[in-house]
Coordinates of C-alpha atoms and ligand atoms in Angstrom, one line a residue:
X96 CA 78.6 -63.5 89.3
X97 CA 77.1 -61.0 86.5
X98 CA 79.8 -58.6 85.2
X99 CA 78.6 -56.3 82.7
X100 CA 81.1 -54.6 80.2
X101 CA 79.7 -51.5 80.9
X102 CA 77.8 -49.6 83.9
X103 CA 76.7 -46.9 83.2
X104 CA 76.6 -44.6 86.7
X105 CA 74.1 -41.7 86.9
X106 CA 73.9 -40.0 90.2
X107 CA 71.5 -37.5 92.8
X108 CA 73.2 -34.4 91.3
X109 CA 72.6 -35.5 87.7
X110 CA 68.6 -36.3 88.4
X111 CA 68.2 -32.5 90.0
X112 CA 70.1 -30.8 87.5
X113 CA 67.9 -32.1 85.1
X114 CA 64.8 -31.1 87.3
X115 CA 66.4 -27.7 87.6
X116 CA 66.9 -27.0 83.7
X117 CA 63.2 -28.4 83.2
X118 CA 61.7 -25.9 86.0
X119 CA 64.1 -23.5 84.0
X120 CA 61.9 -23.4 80.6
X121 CA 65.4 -23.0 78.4
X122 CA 65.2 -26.3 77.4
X123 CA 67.9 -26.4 74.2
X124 CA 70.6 -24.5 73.1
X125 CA 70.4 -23.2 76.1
X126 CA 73.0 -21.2 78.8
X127 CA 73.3 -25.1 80.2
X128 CA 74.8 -25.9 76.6
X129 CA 77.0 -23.2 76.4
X130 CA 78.4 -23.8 80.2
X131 CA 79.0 -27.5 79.0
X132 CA 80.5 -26.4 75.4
X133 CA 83.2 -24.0 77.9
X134 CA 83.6 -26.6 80.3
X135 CA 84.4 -29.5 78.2
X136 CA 86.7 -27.6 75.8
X137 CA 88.6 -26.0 79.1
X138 CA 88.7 -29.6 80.1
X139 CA 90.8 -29.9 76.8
X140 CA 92.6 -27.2 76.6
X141 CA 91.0 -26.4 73.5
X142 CA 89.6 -23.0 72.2
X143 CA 85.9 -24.1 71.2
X144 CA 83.4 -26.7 72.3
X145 CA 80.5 -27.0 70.2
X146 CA 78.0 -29.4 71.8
X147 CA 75.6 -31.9 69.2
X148 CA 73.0 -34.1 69.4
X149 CA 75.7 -37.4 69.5
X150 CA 79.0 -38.3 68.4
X151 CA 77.5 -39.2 64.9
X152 CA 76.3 -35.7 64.0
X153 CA 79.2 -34.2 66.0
X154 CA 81.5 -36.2 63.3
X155 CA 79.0 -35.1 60.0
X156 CA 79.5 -31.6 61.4
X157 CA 83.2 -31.8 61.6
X158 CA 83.3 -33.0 57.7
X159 CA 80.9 -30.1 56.7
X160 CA 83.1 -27.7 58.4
X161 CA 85.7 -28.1 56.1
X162 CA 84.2 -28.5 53.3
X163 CA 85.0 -32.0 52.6
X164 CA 82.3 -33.5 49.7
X165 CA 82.5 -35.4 46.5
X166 CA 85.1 -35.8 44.9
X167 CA 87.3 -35.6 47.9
X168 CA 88.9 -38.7 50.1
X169 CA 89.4 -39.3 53.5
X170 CA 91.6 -41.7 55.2
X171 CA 90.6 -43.0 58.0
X172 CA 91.0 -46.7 59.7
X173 CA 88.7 -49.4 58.9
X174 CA 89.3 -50.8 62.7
X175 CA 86.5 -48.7 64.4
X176 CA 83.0 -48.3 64.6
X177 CA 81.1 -48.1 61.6
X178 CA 80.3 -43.8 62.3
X179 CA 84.0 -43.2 61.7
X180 CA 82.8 -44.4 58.2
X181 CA 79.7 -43.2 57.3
X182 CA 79.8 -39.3 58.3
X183 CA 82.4 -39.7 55.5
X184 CA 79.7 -41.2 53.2
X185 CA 77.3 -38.5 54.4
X186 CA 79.1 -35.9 52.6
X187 CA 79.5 -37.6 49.6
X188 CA 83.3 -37.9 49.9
X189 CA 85.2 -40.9 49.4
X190 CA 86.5 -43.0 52.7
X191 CA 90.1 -44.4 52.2
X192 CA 90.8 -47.4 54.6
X193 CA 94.5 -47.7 56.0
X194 CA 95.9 -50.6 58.0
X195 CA 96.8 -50.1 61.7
X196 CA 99.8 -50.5 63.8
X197 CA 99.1 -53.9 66.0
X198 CA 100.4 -52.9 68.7
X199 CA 97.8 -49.7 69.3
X200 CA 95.3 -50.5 67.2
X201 CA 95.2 -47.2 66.1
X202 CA 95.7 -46.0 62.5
X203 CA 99.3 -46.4 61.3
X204 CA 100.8 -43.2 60.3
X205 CA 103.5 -45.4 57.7
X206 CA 100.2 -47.3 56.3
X207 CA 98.2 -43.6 56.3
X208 CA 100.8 -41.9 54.0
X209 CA 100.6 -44.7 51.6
X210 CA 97.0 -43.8 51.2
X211 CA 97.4 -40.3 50.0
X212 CA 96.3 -39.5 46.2
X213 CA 95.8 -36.2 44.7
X214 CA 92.1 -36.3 45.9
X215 CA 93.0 -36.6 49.8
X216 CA 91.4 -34.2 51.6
X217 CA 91.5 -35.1 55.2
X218 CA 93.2 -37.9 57.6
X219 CA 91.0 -38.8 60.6
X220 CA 92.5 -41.3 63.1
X221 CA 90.3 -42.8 65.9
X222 CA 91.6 -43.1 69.4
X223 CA 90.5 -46.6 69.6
X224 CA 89.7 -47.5 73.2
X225 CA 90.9 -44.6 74.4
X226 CA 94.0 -44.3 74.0
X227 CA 95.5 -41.5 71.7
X228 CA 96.7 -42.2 68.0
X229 CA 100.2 -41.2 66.9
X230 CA 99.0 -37.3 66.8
X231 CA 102.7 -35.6 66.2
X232 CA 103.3 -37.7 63.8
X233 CA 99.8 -37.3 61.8
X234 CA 100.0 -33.8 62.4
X235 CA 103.8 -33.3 60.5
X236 CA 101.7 -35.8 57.5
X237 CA 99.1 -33.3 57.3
X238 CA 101.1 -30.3 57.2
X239 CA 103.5 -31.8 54.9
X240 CA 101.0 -33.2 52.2
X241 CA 98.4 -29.8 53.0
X242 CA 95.6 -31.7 54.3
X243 CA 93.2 -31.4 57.0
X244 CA 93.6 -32.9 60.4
X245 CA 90.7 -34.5 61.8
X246 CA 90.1 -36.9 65.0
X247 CA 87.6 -39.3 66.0
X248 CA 87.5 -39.0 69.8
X249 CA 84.7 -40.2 70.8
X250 CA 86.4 -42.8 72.9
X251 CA 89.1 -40.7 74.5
X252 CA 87.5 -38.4 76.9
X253 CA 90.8 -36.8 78.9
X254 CA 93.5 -38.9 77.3
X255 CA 96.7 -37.5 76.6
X256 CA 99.7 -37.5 75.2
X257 CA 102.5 -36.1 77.8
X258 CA 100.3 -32.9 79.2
X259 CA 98.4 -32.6 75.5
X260 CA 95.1 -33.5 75.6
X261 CA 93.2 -35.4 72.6
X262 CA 91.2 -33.0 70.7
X263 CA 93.6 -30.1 70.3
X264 CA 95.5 -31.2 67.2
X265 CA 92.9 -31.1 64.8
X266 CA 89.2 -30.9 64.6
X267 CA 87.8 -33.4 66.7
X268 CA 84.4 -35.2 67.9
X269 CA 83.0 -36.9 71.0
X270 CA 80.7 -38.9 72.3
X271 CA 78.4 -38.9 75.3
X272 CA 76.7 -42.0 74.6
X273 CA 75.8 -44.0 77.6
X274 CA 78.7 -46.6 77.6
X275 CA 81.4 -43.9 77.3
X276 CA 83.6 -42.8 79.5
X277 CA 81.3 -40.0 80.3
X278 CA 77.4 -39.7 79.6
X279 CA 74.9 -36.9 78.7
X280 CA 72.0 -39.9 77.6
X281 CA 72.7 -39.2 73.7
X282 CA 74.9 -36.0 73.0
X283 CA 78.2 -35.2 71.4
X284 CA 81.1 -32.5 71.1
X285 CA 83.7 -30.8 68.7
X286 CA 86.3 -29.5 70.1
X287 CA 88.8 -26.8 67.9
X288 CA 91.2 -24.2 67.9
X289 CA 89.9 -22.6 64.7
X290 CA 87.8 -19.5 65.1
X291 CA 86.2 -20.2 61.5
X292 CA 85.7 -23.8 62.2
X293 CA 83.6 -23.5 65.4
X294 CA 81.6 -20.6 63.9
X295 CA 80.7 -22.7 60.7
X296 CA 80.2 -25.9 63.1
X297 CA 77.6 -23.6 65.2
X298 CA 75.7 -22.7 62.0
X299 CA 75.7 -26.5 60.6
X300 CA 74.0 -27.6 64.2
X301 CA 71.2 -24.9 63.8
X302 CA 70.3 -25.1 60.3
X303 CA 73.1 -22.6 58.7
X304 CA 72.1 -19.6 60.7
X305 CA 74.5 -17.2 62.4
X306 CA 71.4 -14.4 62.3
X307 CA 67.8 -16.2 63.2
X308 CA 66.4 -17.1 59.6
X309 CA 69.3 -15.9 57.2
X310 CA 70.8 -19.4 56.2
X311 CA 74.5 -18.9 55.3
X312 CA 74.7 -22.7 54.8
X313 CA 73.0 -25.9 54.6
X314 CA 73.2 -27.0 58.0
X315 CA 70.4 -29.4 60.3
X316 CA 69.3 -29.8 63.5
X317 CA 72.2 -31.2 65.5
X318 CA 71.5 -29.5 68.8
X319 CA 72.4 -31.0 72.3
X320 CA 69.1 -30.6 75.1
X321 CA 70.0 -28.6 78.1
X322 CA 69.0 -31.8 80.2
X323 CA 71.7 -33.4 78.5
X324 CA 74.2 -30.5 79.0
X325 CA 73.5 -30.4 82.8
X326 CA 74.4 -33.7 83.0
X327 CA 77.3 -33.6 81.3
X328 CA 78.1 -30.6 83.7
X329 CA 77.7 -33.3 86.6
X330 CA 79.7 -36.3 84.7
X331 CA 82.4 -33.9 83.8
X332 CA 83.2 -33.2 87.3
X333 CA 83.4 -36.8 87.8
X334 CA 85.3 -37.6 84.7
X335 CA 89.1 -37.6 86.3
X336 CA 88.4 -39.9 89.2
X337 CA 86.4 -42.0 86.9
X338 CA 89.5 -42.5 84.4
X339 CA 92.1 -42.6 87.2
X340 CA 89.4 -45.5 88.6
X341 CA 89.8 -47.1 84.8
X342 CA 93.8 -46.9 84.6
X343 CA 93.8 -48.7 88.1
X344 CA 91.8 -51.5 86.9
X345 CA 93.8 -51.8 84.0
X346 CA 97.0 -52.2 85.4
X347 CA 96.0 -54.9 87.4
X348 CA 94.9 -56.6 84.6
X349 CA 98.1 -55.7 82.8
X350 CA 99.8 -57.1 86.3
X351 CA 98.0 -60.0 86.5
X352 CA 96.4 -61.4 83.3
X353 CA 98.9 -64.5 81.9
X354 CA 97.6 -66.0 78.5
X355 CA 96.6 -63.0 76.7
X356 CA 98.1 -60.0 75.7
X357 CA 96.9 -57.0 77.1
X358 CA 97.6 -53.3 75.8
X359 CA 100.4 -51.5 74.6
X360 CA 100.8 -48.1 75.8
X361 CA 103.2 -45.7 74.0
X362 CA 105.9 -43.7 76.3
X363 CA 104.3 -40.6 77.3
X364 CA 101.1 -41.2 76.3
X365 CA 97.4 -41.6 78.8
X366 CA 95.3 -44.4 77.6
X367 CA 91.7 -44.1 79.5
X368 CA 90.8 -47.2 78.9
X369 CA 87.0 -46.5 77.2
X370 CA 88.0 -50.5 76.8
X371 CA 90.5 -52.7 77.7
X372 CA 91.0 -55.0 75.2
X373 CA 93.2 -58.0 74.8
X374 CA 94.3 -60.5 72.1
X375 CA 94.4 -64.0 72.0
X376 CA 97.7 -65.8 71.1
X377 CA 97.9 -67.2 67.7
X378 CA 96.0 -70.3 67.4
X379 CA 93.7 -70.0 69.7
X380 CA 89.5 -69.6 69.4
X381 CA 88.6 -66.2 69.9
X382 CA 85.2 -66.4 69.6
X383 CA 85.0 -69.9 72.1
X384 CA 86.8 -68.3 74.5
X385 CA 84.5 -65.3 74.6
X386 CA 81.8 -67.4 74.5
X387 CA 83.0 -69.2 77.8
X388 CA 83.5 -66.3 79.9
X389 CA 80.1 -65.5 79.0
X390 CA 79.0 -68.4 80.2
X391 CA 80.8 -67.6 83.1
X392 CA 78.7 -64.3 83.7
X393 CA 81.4 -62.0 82.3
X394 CA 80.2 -59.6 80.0
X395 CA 83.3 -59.8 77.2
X396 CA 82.7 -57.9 74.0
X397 CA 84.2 -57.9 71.3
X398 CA 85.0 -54.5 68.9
X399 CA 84.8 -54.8 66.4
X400 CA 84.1 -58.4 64.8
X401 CA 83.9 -57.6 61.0
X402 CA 86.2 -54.6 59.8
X403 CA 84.4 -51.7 58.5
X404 CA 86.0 -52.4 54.9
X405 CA 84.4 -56.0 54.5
X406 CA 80.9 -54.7 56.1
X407 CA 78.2 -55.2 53.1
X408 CA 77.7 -52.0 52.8
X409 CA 80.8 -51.1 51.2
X410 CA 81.2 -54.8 49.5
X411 CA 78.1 -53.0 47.4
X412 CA 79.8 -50.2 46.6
X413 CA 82.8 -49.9 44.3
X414 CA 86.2 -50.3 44.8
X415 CA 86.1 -52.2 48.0
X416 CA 86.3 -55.9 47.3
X417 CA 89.7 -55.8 46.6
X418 CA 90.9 -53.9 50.0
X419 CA 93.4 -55.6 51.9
X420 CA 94.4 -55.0 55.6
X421 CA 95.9 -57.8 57.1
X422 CA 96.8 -56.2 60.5
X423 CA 92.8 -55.0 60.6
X424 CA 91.8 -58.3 60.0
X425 CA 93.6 -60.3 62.6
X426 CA 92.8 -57.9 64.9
X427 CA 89.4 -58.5 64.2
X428 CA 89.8 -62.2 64.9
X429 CA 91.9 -62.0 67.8
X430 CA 90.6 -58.9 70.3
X431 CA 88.2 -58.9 72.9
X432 CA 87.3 -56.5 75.5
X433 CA 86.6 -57.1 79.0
X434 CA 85.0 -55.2 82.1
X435 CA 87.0 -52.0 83.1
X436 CA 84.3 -49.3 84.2
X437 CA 85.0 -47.5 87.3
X438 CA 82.6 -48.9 89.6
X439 CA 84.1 -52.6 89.1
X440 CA 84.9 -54.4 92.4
X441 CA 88.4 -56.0 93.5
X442 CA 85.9 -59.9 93.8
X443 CA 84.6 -58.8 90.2
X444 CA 88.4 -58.0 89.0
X445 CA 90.0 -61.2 90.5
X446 CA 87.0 -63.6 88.9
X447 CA 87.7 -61.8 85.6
X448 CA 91.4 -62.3 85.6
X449 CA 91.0 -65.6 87.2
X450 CA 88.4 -66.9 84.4
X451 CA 90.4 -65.3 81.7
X452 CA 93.6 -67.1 83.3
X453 CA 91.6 -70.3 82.9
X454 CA 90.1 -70.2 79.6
X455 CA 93.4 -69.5 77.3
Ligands
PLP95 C1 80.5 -44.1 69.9 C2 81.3 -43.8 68.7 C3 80.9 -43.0 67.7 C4 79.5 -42.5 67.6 O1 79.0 -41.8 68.7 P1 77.4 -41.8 69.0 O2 77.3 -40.8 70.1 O3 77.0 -43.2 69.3 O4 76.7 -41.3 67.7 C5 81.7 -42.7 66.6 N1 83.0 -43.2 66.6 C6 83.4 -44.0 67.5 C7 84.8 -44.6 67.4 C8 82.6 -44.4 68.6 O5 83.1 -45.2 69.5

């Protein structure tokens, strides 16, 4: 058997809604981009969806949007993909690694307010795999210390906590990359409640113009393709079968798996399982046992192998050797994720959990 970690599913209705928007001529930042933009956000229950050209620029616009730049920090986890990172660096502000919680993986509110200096601007946790930070508790940090709420979604299409969905707390971008829960080709989102946000965050995807040639800002060329919006249109509709098909998976893992331990899940909250990821006990090989169940034909991954701290990128820069997360780094050298994607069999399922079983 070949079990990929990810298969991604594109359908009839996606290839003719594509056809349509190219017999169309509107081609960008088009009506198809401002249905998705309404759509997704409803989706949300957020004010404004303003649609990019991924979930890196999506991120780069968010930082613009308030203003963050040199001189300024922002905290943010070093357990993530390295984008969480560098739209920081784009702006010339400072990022500020914190520890996470083991349990979640997701950014520690405790180990968060330990990072805040004078110079903190902005806290931006990642809902890692999908399922949602500690956003009360990040929100009461931010409005407490005056700082800006951000959040990294690009993982956590739909997921909740109680009847909240992710984006509505602060500013906060997605992804439509391929391998996410939800595909547009390339393509990205940020969702706000903030009139002034989403109107600066239109002019920074259209190079700073509100009026057509009267730059108001420095902004680039960030815009999402109507082909990509259509498809999003399609994938969106498809979205909450598709996560309900990802929780079921999961919790026969969770059920079933022995050796490893499989997520943690917070009261309350909806995990959507962009990955479901698992940690080896103490002691035992990580990497050999990854390595084995792909030998075994099942595509295991692992996210992220080398926090984003100890890349050697920032070893170059200043001020990083000496950073020291000790829950970020055994995570790194225990986690691994395995096959969850929607279209995964019950045969596929039992070899995984029976292979895993096996192997530790
Ligand atoms: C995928 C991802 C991004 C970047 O999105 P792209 O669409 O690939 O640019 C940013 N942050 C996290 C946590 C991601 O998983």
């Amino acid at each position: 058997m070949q079990i990929p970690i990810a298969k991604p599913f594109v359908g009839e209705e996606e290839k003719q809604a594509v056809v349509q928007v190219l017999s169309s001529g509107q081609l960008s930042q088009g009506p198809k981009v401002a249905e998705f933009e309404k759509a997704f956000a409803a989706a949300h229950g957020a004010k404004h969806g303003v649609a990019t050209s991924n979930g890196t620029t999506a991120l780069m616009a968010a930082m613009m949007a308030h203003n963050i730049g040199p001189g300024d920090e922002v905290i943010i986890p070093s357990f993530s993909f390295f984008a969480t990172a560098s739209c920081v660096l784009s702006t010339g502000a400072r990022p500020v690694f914190a520890d996470i919680d083991p349990d979640t993986f997701n950014l520690s509110p405790a180990a968060a307010e330990a990072a805040i200096t004078p110079r903190t601007k902005a806290i931006m946790p990642v809902h890692l795999y999908g399922q949602p930070a500690d956003m009360p508790a990040f929100e009461a940090l931010c409005q407490k210390h005056g700082l800006v709420l951000l959040e990294d979604a690009a993982q956590a299409h739909l997921s909740r906590i109680d009847d909240r969905c992710v984006g509505t707390w602060g500013t906060a971008s997605f992804s439509f990359y391929p391998t996410k829960n939800m595909t547009t080709t390339e393509g990205g989102m940020v969702l706000t409640n903030d009139d002034e946000i989403a109107r600066k965050l239109r002019m920074i995807r259209a190079q700073g113009m509100n009026t057509q040639y009267y730059h108001e800002v420095v902004g680039y060329n960030f815009r999402m393709t109507d082909m990509a919006a259509a498809i999003g249109l399609v994938q969106l509709g498809r979205l909450p079968d598709w996560t309900q098909a990802r929780i079921s998976n999961a919790q026969v893992y969770n059920d079933r798996l022995r050796s490893v331990k499989t997520p943690v899940v917070a009261p309350g909250y909806t995990h959507v399982y962009h990955q479901y990821t698992v940690r080896v006990p103490d002691g035992v090989d990580r990497d050999a046992v990854a390595k084995h169940l792909n030998e075994r034909g099942i595509g295991v991954r692992i996210y992220y192998p080398l926090p984003i701290h100890q890349q050697p990128v920032f070893q170059q820069m200043d001020g990083y050797q000496a950073v020291v997360l000790p829950e970020t780094e055994k995570a790194t050298r225990q986690v691994f994720s395995l096959p969850v994607y929607p279209a995964l069999t019950a045969e596929e399922r039992d070899y995984v959990i029976q292979e895993i079983n096996a192997a530790c």
